[in-house]
């Protein structure tokens, strides 16, 4: 038992230490190259701020902390509402494909998006989005009111569950975690704007962790907890099937409890019951998926359904380091020389493993890089996944400052998020170093599940940073339970016991800060600058059904679509492909009047028409006018019930939208002078806090 415990401890300590180092020093992220020294220095600033904040919270009464938590939750909800109402970005990929498919199902339109036919695992999300659409129709509300409301509900519920649990452990830690809730960047990105199934998976994992903790406290699993676990795991498995790693964590705890029966008595039986509840949840989720497929008339045996082997085939791709590629997708889809995709993928797996065995040095490189990829981004790519299309953000609506500086904003948020996550991982590492053993506790349940997800994707599955995001709730719980140890232990020893004086420490920090600023001003300027899209409606016009994008514009009829430009643009492109020449007019609203800005003829069959001139910020309208004596056919988005663009045109009673884009000609450096100046200020604040901190 002692050997097993020590082995598990060493493995987990090594993995979390590796995750911490990767988060701290890995410069390549989804938003670009992040200057690594700045992450280290900003982590130290956050350490100092958290130390002071934790001290102040511990000085408060329990009643005051409770009031603070209520106030912070109100602020949290208001912030979420503010963000979804002021910032809207057009998504692509899985979330958009599933949404348009759900719309077609709600309208009784036959046929399936080929992308969803490839990936049957998307069916539960199609069903969820169908539910949103039906609720919106029933309440006569816009789809996005329901969509954003649900996302805010899930996001808030996650944190309510975490804070409620921590409150029972220690009100001080609960208060500090509520501060963390407000300042965590991921709370305002993917989970709100894209949704997907990550939020549900996070909430269910937190709920399972609470069930596990209650079982440990009471030494039994009640019937209520048993059925709650079945529900949670059913939902979690439908949302993210990789939660199956929880079963491995539970089996490890069954073994630990069984080997220490003298201490835990019959606890191993209750952990085994929890394991059984999760297995039942998997069976139920598979059954629900099959019933959903039957109801939706989806063929689960369609030859173009991608087999499970597809993801394993992708996972051993040394060229992409285990990340998804269109080439791997096409190989599975066409399976050249094989009767089925499964046969092609199995053969491909064998070939790739053989290649790795012939070059053994590639094996550790592949798996180290895959693991580091999961822990490379502080935001876990929640600011870019399904949002950053061809390195550009297609804004439906956003404030001027955000649009003009999105590259710089992303770099700062990523640096800050990496620093914050590094601090949380450091807290977990320090706690592991203190206890030096694996115990039956929610802390260990959390860290086993966190690294179980990492191991699953590192060893068996394709990899990208967002796949680790589903464990964020457990990361918060594990880190929060480590706060007390982090600041009691004083990882930076007192001044009199230091090998160097505080003044020398300030000098060292200053030299590091100077190096960081020099790198930002030189090396970091070499990365690709940010292309700025001011306003866009870029969604696929045909909704994957040929012919649906065709719109008849009668003789002398026009389409008028209004657009708000938050900042200036120099280039405009519209997609129309008319069957005969038509007129494009752009007008701007000044003093309550529409003033002509430009006019251009769109030639017959011209797919895209571009206008290059200065467009100042303000309210515009696009007009496509059929000046002919006969009807004209053009391209336009004809089903806009779920279109993520707020301003739409009307043809009679029908709402439509043109495809267009306003952009800037010049690309912008991600490390803008203003950002470098901001880091200079932050470094100065860090030196001041460090020098005046009496704890050191």
XYZ file of C-alpha atoms in Angstrom:
696
model
C 0.000 0.000 0.000
C 2.818 2.368 0.910
C 4.614 1.681 -2.379
C 1.413 2.204 -4.388
C 0.668 5.444 -2.542
C 4.172 6.820 -3.027
C 4.111 5.877 -6.719
C 0.784 7.627 -7.276
C 2.012 10.668 -5.380
C 5.213 10.916 -7.419
C 3.344 10.552 -10.707
C 0.782 13.221 -9.832
C 3.409 15.558 -8.407
C 5.483 15.190 -11.569
C 2.495 15.743 -13.840
C 1.277 18.867 -12.044
C 4.815 20.215 -11.866
C 5.104 19.647 -15.643
C 1.751 21.373 -16.208
C 2.928 24.305 -14.073
C 6.199 24.650 -16.016
C 4.382 24.379 -19.358
C 1.828 26.995 -18.340
C 4.551 29.304 -17.084
C 7.124 29.014 -19.873
C 5.455 27.660 -23.020
C 5.363 30.765 -25.292
C 3.204 29.477 -28.142
C -0.528 29.918 -27.532
C -3.728 30.086 -29.527
C -3.511 33.897 -29.660
C 0.132 34.060 -30.748
C 3.539 34.051 -29.088
C 3.450 35.253 -25.498
C 6.615 36.710 -24.006
C 7.443 34.096 -21.297
C 9.304 36.307 -18.801
C 6.182 38.479 -18.496
C 4.177 35.411 -17.448
C 6.655 34.630 -14.661
C 6.739 38.222 -13.404
C 2.971 38.655 -13.588
C 2.536 35.390 -11.660
C 4.633 36.873 -8.879
C 2.473 40.020 -8.894
C -0.673 37.892 -8.606
C 0.951 35.911 -5.781
C 1.542 39.144 -3.861
C -1.965 40.460 -4.550
C -3.604 37.175 -3.531
C -1.520 37.136 -0.361
C -2.732 40.592 0.648
C -6.289 39.819 -0.414
C -6.358 36.562 1.544
C -5.090 38.356 4.655
C -7.786 41.024 4.380
C -10.541 38.438 3.872
C -9.354 36.436 6.886
C -9.674 39.618 8.958
C -13.371 39.943 8.038
C -16.259 38.443 9.968
C -18.199 35.517 8.507
C -21.238 37.747 8.053
C -19.226 40.323 6.103
C -17.733 37.633 3.868
C -21.228 36.316 3.138
C -22.381 39.810 2.128
C -19.286 40.179 -0.055
C -20.063 36.896 -1.797
C -23.652 37.971 -2.533
C -22.455 41.312 -3.920
C -19.800 39.632 -6.070
C -22.353 37.188 -7.505
C -24.623 40.082 -8.468
C -21.650 41.778 -10.135
C -20.737 38.504 -11.852
C -24.210 38.116 -13.355
C -24.290 41.773 -14.449
C -20.868 41.431 -16.066
C -22.006 38.386 -18.030
C -25.132 40.202 -19.230
C -23.064 43.238 -20.198
C -20.610 41.163 -22.219
C -23.172 39.147 -24.194
C -25.198 42.297 -24.918
C -22.230 44.385 -26.078
C -19.931 41.836 -27.717
C -21.080 39.310 -30.280
C -18.791 37.353 -32.557
C -19.740 35.014 -35.385
C -18.823 31.405 -34.666
C -18.003 28.563 -37.041
C -17.362 24.819 -37.013
C -19.232 22.407 -34.731
C -21.386 25.002 -32.875
C -22.591 26.607 -36.110
C -23.138 23.334 -37.984
C -25.124 21.855 -35.121
C -27.159 25.043 -34.775
C -28.189 25.155 -38.432
C -29.005 21.448 -38.274
C -31.183 22.042 -35.213
C -32.978 24.826 -37.088
C -33.734 22.489 -39.984
C -35.026 19.831 -37.622
C -37.293 22.385 -35.935
C -38.707 23.341 -39.349
C -39.152 19.745 -40.482
C -36.626 20.150 -43.300
C -35.107 16.759 -44.239
C -31.408 16.111 -44.719
C -28.282 16.228 -42.610
C -25.251 18.445 -42.515
C -22.383 16.227 -43.763
C -20.226 17.398 -40.869
C -22.697 15.971 -38.354
C -22.958 12.787 -40.373
C -19.208 12.422 -39.869
C -19.406 13.012 -36.120
C -22.365 11.268 -34.373
C -21.081 12.562 -31.023
C -22.516 15.975 -32.000
C -26.100 14.682 -31.802
C -26.687 15.586 -28.116
C -25.692 19.179 -28.810
C -28.003 19.281 -31.825
C -30.789 18.167 -29.499
C -29.922 20.846 -26.936
C -29.936 23.580 -29.570
C -33.231 22.279 -30.952
C -34.587 22.690 -27.417
C -33.352 26.321 -27.317
C -35.068 27.031 -30.630
C -38.360 25.549 -29.486
C -38.287 27.503 -26.215
C -37.584 30.698 -28.165
C -40.493 29.989 -30.525
C -42.836 29.198 -27.642
C -41.951 32.416 -25.792
C -41.787 34.466 -29.022
C -38.254 35.556 -28.182
C -35.061 35.845 -30.167
C -33.042 32.631 -30.117
C -30.006 34.332 -28.602
C -31.943 35.550 -25.571
C -32.560 31.895 -24.678
C -29.061 30.822 -25.698
C -27.244 33.454 -23.634
C -29.624 33.048 -20.685
C -28.886 29.331 -20.529
C -25.127 29.941 -20.782
C -25.255 32.515 -17.976
C -27.332 30.097 -15.883
C -24.814 27.273 -16.369
C -21.803 29.506 -15.739
C -23.323 31.004 -12.601
C -24.471 27.589 -11.360
C -20.922 26.226 -11.651
C -19.594 28.937 -9.385
C -22.528 28.784 -6.989
C -21.861 25.081 -6.541
C -18.121 25.648 -6.002
C -18.593 28.535 -3.549
C -21.344 26.729 -1.631
C -19.081 23.715 -1.222
C -16.058 25.799 -0.158
C -18.180 27.792 2.292
C -18.785 24.616 4.266
C -15.040 23.970 4.315
C -13.825 27.480 5.128
C -15.677 30.807 4.598
C -12.331 32.576 4.082
C -11.436 30.309 1.175
C -14.961 30.715 -0.232
C -14.556 34.505 -0.109
C -11.175 34.375 -1.838
C -12.527 32.040 -4.521
C -15.382 34.462 -5.203
C -12.753 37.105 -6.012
C -11.146 34.566 -8.343
C -14.541 34.024 -9.985
C -14.748 37.692 -10.952
C -11.241 37.921 -12.407
C -11.018 34.588 -14.261
C -10.978 35.382 -18.026
C -12.536 32.059 -19.100
C -15.787 33.017 -17.353
C -16.485 35.625 -20.016
C -15.403 33.880 -23.217
C -16.265 30.469 -24.668
C -18.784 29.398 -22.049
C -20.894 32.524 -22.767
C -20.318 33.290 -26.440
C -20.043 29.790 -27.909
C -21.710 27.645 -25.278
C -21.171 24.150 -26.632
C -21.275 21.352 -24.030
C -18.269 22.339 -21.939
C -20.298 24.230 -19.326
C -22.571 21.247 -18.697
C -19.555 18.930 -18.345
C -17.876 21.333 -15.884
C -21.031 21.627 -13.768
C -21.582 17.857 -13.682
C -17.957 17.157 -12.709
C -18.196 19.685 -9.862
C -21.460 18.038 -8.753
C -19.840 14.582 -8.812
C -16.932 15.919 -6.779
C -19.381 17.213 -4.173
C -21.127 13.829 -4.058
C -17.746 12.180 -3.542
C -16.881 14.607 -0.726
C -20.236 14.059 0.992
C -19.673 10.314 0.774
C -16.239 10.706 2.374
C -17.636 12.877 5.182
C -20.564 10.561 6.002
C -18.748 7.308 5.136
C -21.674 6.218 2.969
C -23.405 6.866 -0.360
C -27.095 7.591 0.180
C -29.787 6.611 -2.312
C -30.277 10.267 -3.097
C -26.572 10.687 -3.884
C -26.583 7.453 -5.899
C -29.360 8.621 -8.226
C -27.928 12.146 -8.367
C -24.628 10.599 -9.525
C -26.415 8.654 -12.249
C -28.037 11.862 -13.496
C -24.785 13.840 -13.334
C -22.739 11.244 -15.152
C -25.414 10.714 -17.793
C -25.366 14.436 -18.571
C -21.574 14.620 -18.346
C -21.069 11.679 -20.723
C -23.552 13.098 -23.218
C -21.676 16.404 -23.055
C -18.073 15.144 -23.089
C -17.522 11.348 -23.332
C -13.939 11.718 -22.077
C -15.367 12.040 -18.537
C -15.026 8.267 -18.575
C -11.653 8.872 -16.866
C -13.623 9.480 -13.659
C -14.194 5.720 -13.565
C -10.446 5.147 -13.402
C -10.127 7.625 -10.519
C -12.941 5.862 -8.645
C -11.375 2.437 -9.191
C -8.127 3.738 -7.729
C -10.036 4.946 -4.665
C -11.844 1.607 -4.393
C -8.449 -0.097 -4.285
C -7.081 2.361 -1.709
C -10.148 2.028 0.545
C -10.151 -1.772 0.206
C -6.472 -2.066 1.131
C -7.084 0.133 4.192
C -10.263 -1.596 5.368
C -9.114 -1.358 8.962
C -9.294 2.425 8.726
C -12.145 2.972 6.279
C -14.160 -0.189 7.047
C -16.861 -0.533 4.357
C -16.141 2.739 2.558
C -14.724 0.859 -0.429
C -18.196 -0.593 -1.036
C -19.730 2.877 -1.192
C -17.029 4.093 -3.594
C -17.791 1.021 -5.685
C -21.483 2.004 -5.660
C -20.510 5.458 -6.941
C -18.508 3.726 -9.677
C -21.602 1.640 -10.501
C -23.741 4.795 -10.653
C -21.346 6.271 -13.214
C -21.428 3.063 -15.290
C -25.240 3.223 -15.271
C -24.929 6.852 -16.383
C -22.834 5.776 -19.383
C -25.373 3.100 -20.333
C -28.234 5.599 -20.046
C -26.395 8.216 -22.095
C -25.699 5.699 -24.878
C -29.356 4.689 -24.844
C -30.475 8.323 -24.938
C -28.138 9.026 -27.856
C -29.627 6.105 -29.801
C -33.167 7.241 -29.032
C -32.259 10.762 -30.073
C -30.845 9.433 -33.356
C -34.041 7.443 -33.954
C -36.226 10.484 -33.264
C -34.107 12.675 -35.528
C -33.967 10.010 -38.287
C -30.201 9.955 -38.017
C -28.465 6.837 -39.329
C -25.959 5.690 -36.709
C -24.731 3.015 -39.151
C -24.075 5.419 -41.991
C -20.773 4.406 -43.680
C -19.534 7.995 -43.483
C -19.854 8.066 -39.668
C -16.319 8.466 -38.369
C -15.224 5.444 -36.288
C -13.615 5.817 -32.863
C -10.335 4.767 -34.459
C -10.307 8.101 -36.308
C -9.385 10.018 -33.135
C -6.690 7.493 -32.231
C -5.328 7.805 -35.780
C -5.160 11.570 -35.329
C -3.549 11.202 -31.907
C -0.421 9.496 -33.294
C 0.170 12.055 -36.043
C 3.740 13.183 -35.390
C 3.572 15.930 -38.012
C 0.688 17.697 -36.251
C 1.744 16.533 -32.772
C -1.608 14.851 -32.235
C -3.796 17.782 -33.273
C -6.709 17.548 -35.699
C -5.879 18.193 -39.353
C -8.087 18.356 -42.469
C -5.773 15.816 -44.093
C -6.534 13.224 -41.409
C -10.248 13.986 -41.760
C -10.125 13.529 -45.528
C -8.184 10.281 -45.165
C -10.902 8.859 -42.929
C -13.654 10.210 -45.139
C -12.296 8.837 -48.434
C -10.406 5.829 -46.897
C -8.453 5.252 -50.147
C -7.819 1.575 -50.860
C -10.036 0.374 -48.002
C -13.629 -0.790 -47.879
C -14.449 1.152 -44.701
C -13.152 4.136 -42.784
C -12.491 1.906 -39.755
C -10.176 -0.360 -41.751
C -8.346 2.675 -43.139
C -7.893 4.220 -39.685
C -6.642 0.973 -38.127
C -4.142 0.563 -40.951
C -3.128 4.199 -40.543
C -2.635 3.729 -36.795
C -0.396 0.711 -37.409
C 1.671 2.630 -39.963
C 2.130 5.615 -37.687
C 3.037 3.490 -34.663
C 5.500 1.574 -36.829
C 7.034 4.882 -37.908
C 7.342 5.942 -34.261
C 8.978 2.636 -33.318
C 11.478 3.031 -36.158
C 12.403 6.439 -34.762
C 12.100 5.946 -30.974
C 13.151 9.527 -30.208
C 9.844 10.673 -31.698
C 7.785 8.856 -29.044
C 8.721 10.999 -26.017
C 8.689 14.134 -28.178
C 5.138 13.412 -29.373
C 3.708 12.749 -25.922
C 5.569 15.569 -24.175
C 4.351 18.046 -26.793
C 0.784 16.719 -26.580
C 0.767 17.091 -22.804
C 2.310 20.566 -23.042
C -0.309 21.566 -25.621
C -3.102 20.859 -23.139
C -1.392 23.151 -20.619
C -0.076 25.792 -23.013
C -2.885 28.352 -22.809
C -4.067 30.101 -19.677
C -7.495 30.500 -21.249
C -7.445 26.907 -22.582
C -8.112 28.506 -26.004
C -11.567 29.642 -24.870
C -10.990 33.053 -26.478
C -10.334 31.610 -29.935
C -11.817 28.132 -30.404
C -14.637 28.291 -32.993
C -14.218 32.099 -32.953
C -10.862 32.973 -34.545
C -11.494 32.163 -38.222
C -8.360 32.315 -40.421
C -6.725 34.415 -37.684
C -9.562 36.965 -37.837
C -12.515 37.765 -35.581
C -15.768 38.421 -37.430
C -17.611 40.850 -35.195
C -21.367 41.164 -35.297
C -21.214 43.740 -32.542
C -18.384 45.031 -30.344
C -17.109 48.295 -28.816
C -14.558 50.321 -30.762
C -11.719 49.679 -28.320
C -12.196 45.898 -28.552
C -12.293 45.854 -32.361
C -9.274 48.152 -32.822
C -7.115 46.386 -30.236
C -8.256 42.765 -30.257
C -4.772 41.398 -31.009
C -3.242 43.332 -28.119
C -6.159 42.541 -25.795
C -5.822 38.821 -26.513
C -2.089 38.833 -25.823
C -2.604 40.625 -22.501
C -5.490 38.365 -21.450
C -3.491 35.282 -22.437
C -0.450 36.490 -20.469
C -2.631 37.286 -17.477
C -4.537 33.994 -17.749
C -1.308 31.964 -18.008
C 0.014 33.773 -14.938
C -3.195 33.126 -13.007
C -3.376 29.454 -14.005
C 0.319 29.036 -13.184
C -0.384 30.386 -9.696
C -3.292 27.955 -9.231
C -1.158 25.048 -10.434
C 1.653 26.175 -8.119
C -0.813 26.068 -5.230
C -1.739 22.473 -6.134
C 1.934 21.488 -6.487
C 2.745 23.019 -3.103
C -0.151 21.147 -1.486
C 1.018 17.872 -3.024
C 4.532 18.521 -1.782
C 3.202 19.131 1.727
C 0.992 16.040 2.065
C 3.337 13.708 0.114
C 0.656 11.039 -0.213
C -2.642 10.280 -1.914
C -5.632 10.277 0.426
C -9.333 9.640 0.005
C -10.427 13.261 -0.360
C -12.079 15.629 -2.794
C -8.669 17.228 -3.409
C -7.289 13.934 -4.672
C -10.488 13.088 -6.562
C -10.104 16.435 -8.351
C -6.422 16.086 -9.216
C -6.832 12.478 -10.389
C -9.678 13.510 -12.706
C -7.763 16.555 -13.975
C -4.730 14.499 -14.901
C -6.937 11.655 -16.110
C -8.277 13.975 -18.810
C -4.707 15.037 -19.626
C -3.566 11.411 -19.866
C -6.569 10.427 -21.977
C -5.799 13.033 -24.633
C -2.040 12.680 -24.385
C -1.999 8.912 -24.858
C -5.168 8.026 -26.771
C -6.938 10.962 -28.368
C -6.411 14.058 -30.471
C -5.360 17.076 -28.490
C -6.006 20.800 -28.244
C -5.930 23.180 -25.246
C -9.723 23.485 -24.909
C -10.086 19.789 -24.099
C -8.543 20.492 -20.683
C -11.027 23.309 -20.048
C -13.730 20.902 -18.869
C -11.680 20.347 -15.686
C -11.573 24.057 -14.743
C -14.112 23.573 -11.939
C -11.986 20.825 -10.381
C -8.829 22.930 -10.841
C -10.499 25.764 -8.913
C -11.574 23.403 -6.102
C -8.118 21.801 -5.801
C -6.346 25.177 -5.899
C -8.767 26.787 -3.428
C -8.209 23.961 -0.943
C -4.462 24.680 -1.297
C -4.647 28.432 -0.609
C -4.177 28.124 3.143
C -1.042 26.056 2.712
C 0.289 28.314 -0.032
C 0.319 31.405 2.148
C 1.029 29.811 5.510
C 4.111 28.027 4.302
C 5.705 31.214 2.967
C 7.340 29.810 -0.164
C 9.515 32.902 -0.233
C 11.309 32.741 3.087
C 11.600 35.608 5.475
C 14.155 38.277 4.691
C 16.591 37.297 7.417
C 16.748 33.686 6.190
C 17.262 34.561 2.541
C 20.461 33.954 0.677
C 20.103 37.346 -0.968
C 18.789 40.605 0.419
C 15.459 42.115 -0.557
C 17.318 44.901 -2.377
C 19.149 42.353 -4.484
C 15.847 40.648 -5.149
C 14.463 43.933 -6.465
C 17.535 44.296 -8.714
C 17.072 40.780 -10.100
C 13.370 41.426 -10.707
C 14.203 44.739 -12.379
C 16.684 43.081 -14.747
C 14.100 40.416 -15.638
C 11.496 43.141 -16.220
C 13.913 45.031 -18.472
C 14.636 41.857 -20.453
C 10.898 41.258 -20.802
C 10.245 44.765 -22.121
C 13.150 44.481 -24.589
C 11.795 41.159 -25.893
C 8.320 42.689 -26.302
C 9.808 45.574 -28.284
C 11.937 43.372 -30.557
C 11.436 39.618 -30.872
C 7.695 39.660 -30.160
C 7.195 42.236 -32.928
C 8.258 39.602 -35.454
C 5.089 37.524 -35.078
C 2.245 37.943 -37.546
C 0.224 41.113 -36.869
C -3.540 41.064 -36.288
C -5.968 41.569 -39.176
C -8.899 43.748 -38.074
C -12.436 42.952 -39.223
C -14.670 45.846 -38.159
C -18.068 44.276 -38.888
C -19.030 41.141 -40.748
C -21.703 38.628 -41.640
C -19.648 35.713 -42.940
C -21.831 32.674 -42.251
C -22.274 30.158 -45.033
C -25.011 31.458 -47.224
C -26.480 28.155 -48.271
C -26.812 26.525 -44.821
C -25.369 23.402 -46.523
C -28.582 22.835 -48.532
C -27.996 23.751 -52.218
C -30.473 26.308 -53.467
C -31.533 27.700 -50.111
C -29.234 30.677 -50.530
C -30.995 31.777 -53.716
C -33.186 34.841 -53.396
C -35.352 36.348 -56.140
C -35.145 40.121 -56.331
C -38.045 41.397 -58.432
C -37.683 44.167 -61.008
C -37.098 47.574 -59.356
C -36.959 45.864 -55.956
C -34.206 46.462 -53.411
C -32.705 44.915 -50.290
C -31.734 47.256 -47.460
C -29.571 46.085 -44.564
C -28.382 48.380 -41.795
C -24.912 48.110 -40.264
C -23.201 49.777 -37.307
C -19.479 50.418 -37.631
C -17.917 50.977 -34.196
C -14.678 52.199 -35.780
C -13.370 53.215 -39.190
C -12.798 50.777 -42.062
C -11.062 51.041 -45.429
C -12.386 48.020 -47.269
C -15.857 46.625 -47.929
C -16.723 43.298 -49.574
C -20.176 41.937 -50.358
C -21.188 38.492 -51.647
C -24.122 38.541 -54.082
C -23.474 36.636 -57.375
C -26.459 38.192 -59.209
C -27.877 36.558 -62.329
C -27.695 39.990 -64.026
C -26.156 43.363 -63.284
C -27.478 45.119 -60.157
C -26.630 48.293 -58.251
C -24.785 48.467 -54.919
C -25.369 51.592 -52.841
C -23.837 52.439 -49.472
C -25.363 55.232 -47.415
C -24.468 56.746 -44.036
C -26.855 58.241 -41.511
C -25.967 61.846 -40.655
C -28.310 64.209 -38.791
C -31.198 61.725 -39.184
C -30.727 61.625 -42.981
C -29.253 58.931 -45.200
C -26.376 60.422 -47.186
C -24.999 58.553 -50.262
C -21.389 57.413 -49.724
C -20.712 55.322 -52.788
C -22.457 53.537 -55.628
C -21.163 50.709 -57.779
C -22.533 48.303 -60.334
C -22.193 44.632 -59.492
C -21.533 42.661 -62.701
C -23.464 39.535 -63.565
C -22.254 36.422 -61.678
C -19.709 38.417 -59.647
C -19.336 36.367 -56.457
C -17.672 39.143 -54.460
C -17.615 42.877 -55.007
C -15.097 45.082 -53.210
C -15.149 48.792 -52.445
C -11.965 50.384 -51.124
C -12.443 53.779 -49.514
C -12.602 55.366 -46.080
C -15.651 54.478 -43.982
C -15.806 56.433 -40.745
C -17.556 54.946 -37.719
C -21.304 55.323 -37.694
C -24.537 53.840 -38.945
C -24.622 52.629 -42.552
C -27.013 50.807 -44.793
C -26.314 48.572 -47.754
C -28.692 48.629 -50.678
C -28.800 46.074 -53.468
C -31.100 47.467 -56.144
C -32.395 45.533 -59.133
C -32.697 48.276 -61.756
C -33.611 45.751 -64.455
C -37.045 45.125 -65.949
C -36.897 41.456 -65.017
C -36.334 39.556 -61.768
C -32.796 38.810 -60.629
C -31.466 35.926 -58.587
C -28.869 36.713 -55.872
C -27.086 34.977 -53.021
C -28.289 35.776 -49.503
C -28.848 34.114 -46.130
C -32.489 33.119 -46.288
C -32.926 31.357 -42.939
C -31.960 33.829 -40.264
C -33.827 32.566 -37.190
C -30.539 31.625 -35.515
C -28.175 33.888 -37.430
C -25.629 35.467 -35.086
C -25.885 38.874 -36.760
C -28.277 41.335 -35.095
C -29.291 43.622 -37.994
C -31.153 41.854 -40.774
C -32.861 42.948 -43.960
C -36.478 42.305 -44.899
C -38.113 41.227 -48.140
C -41.811 41.500 -47.435
C -42.334 39.527 -44.232
C -39.133 37.526 -44.658
C -35.930 38.312 -42.785
C -32.720 37.795 -44.711
C -29.087 38.838 -44.485
C -26.435 39.669 -47.023
C -22.913 38.322 -46.759
C -20.425 41.176 -46.265
C -17.336 42.381 -44.469
C -15.931 45.757 -43.410
C -12.223 45.593 -42.610
C -9.083 47.631 -42.136
C -6.232 47.514 -44.643
C -3.392 47.761 -42.159
C -2.617 44.931 -39.790
C -1.850 45.823 -36.179
C 1.038 44.653 -33.982
C -0.096 42.442 -31.119
C 2.531 43.938 -28.809
C 1.395 47.530 -29.159
C 3.369 50.309 -27.451
C 0.470 50.828 -25.041
C 0.671 47.175 -23.950
C 4.414 47.437 -23.334
C 3.778 50.568 -21.272
C 1.105 48.711 -19.275
C 3.565 45.936 -18.449
C 6.081 48.560 -17.337
C 3.489 49.895 -14.883
C 2.650 46.367 -13.655
C 6.314 45.563 -13.108
C 6.740 48.793 -11.147
C 3.731 47.910 -8.968
C 5.194 44.437 -8.365
C 8.523 45.871 -7.203
C 6.714 48.262 -4.863
C 4.524 45.506 -3.363
C 7.470 43.169 -2.959
C 9.658 45.787 -1.318
C 6.931 46.888 1.097
C 5.628 43.391 1.934
C 6.464 42.663 5.577
C 5.890 38.908 5.278
C 9.181 38.482 3.440
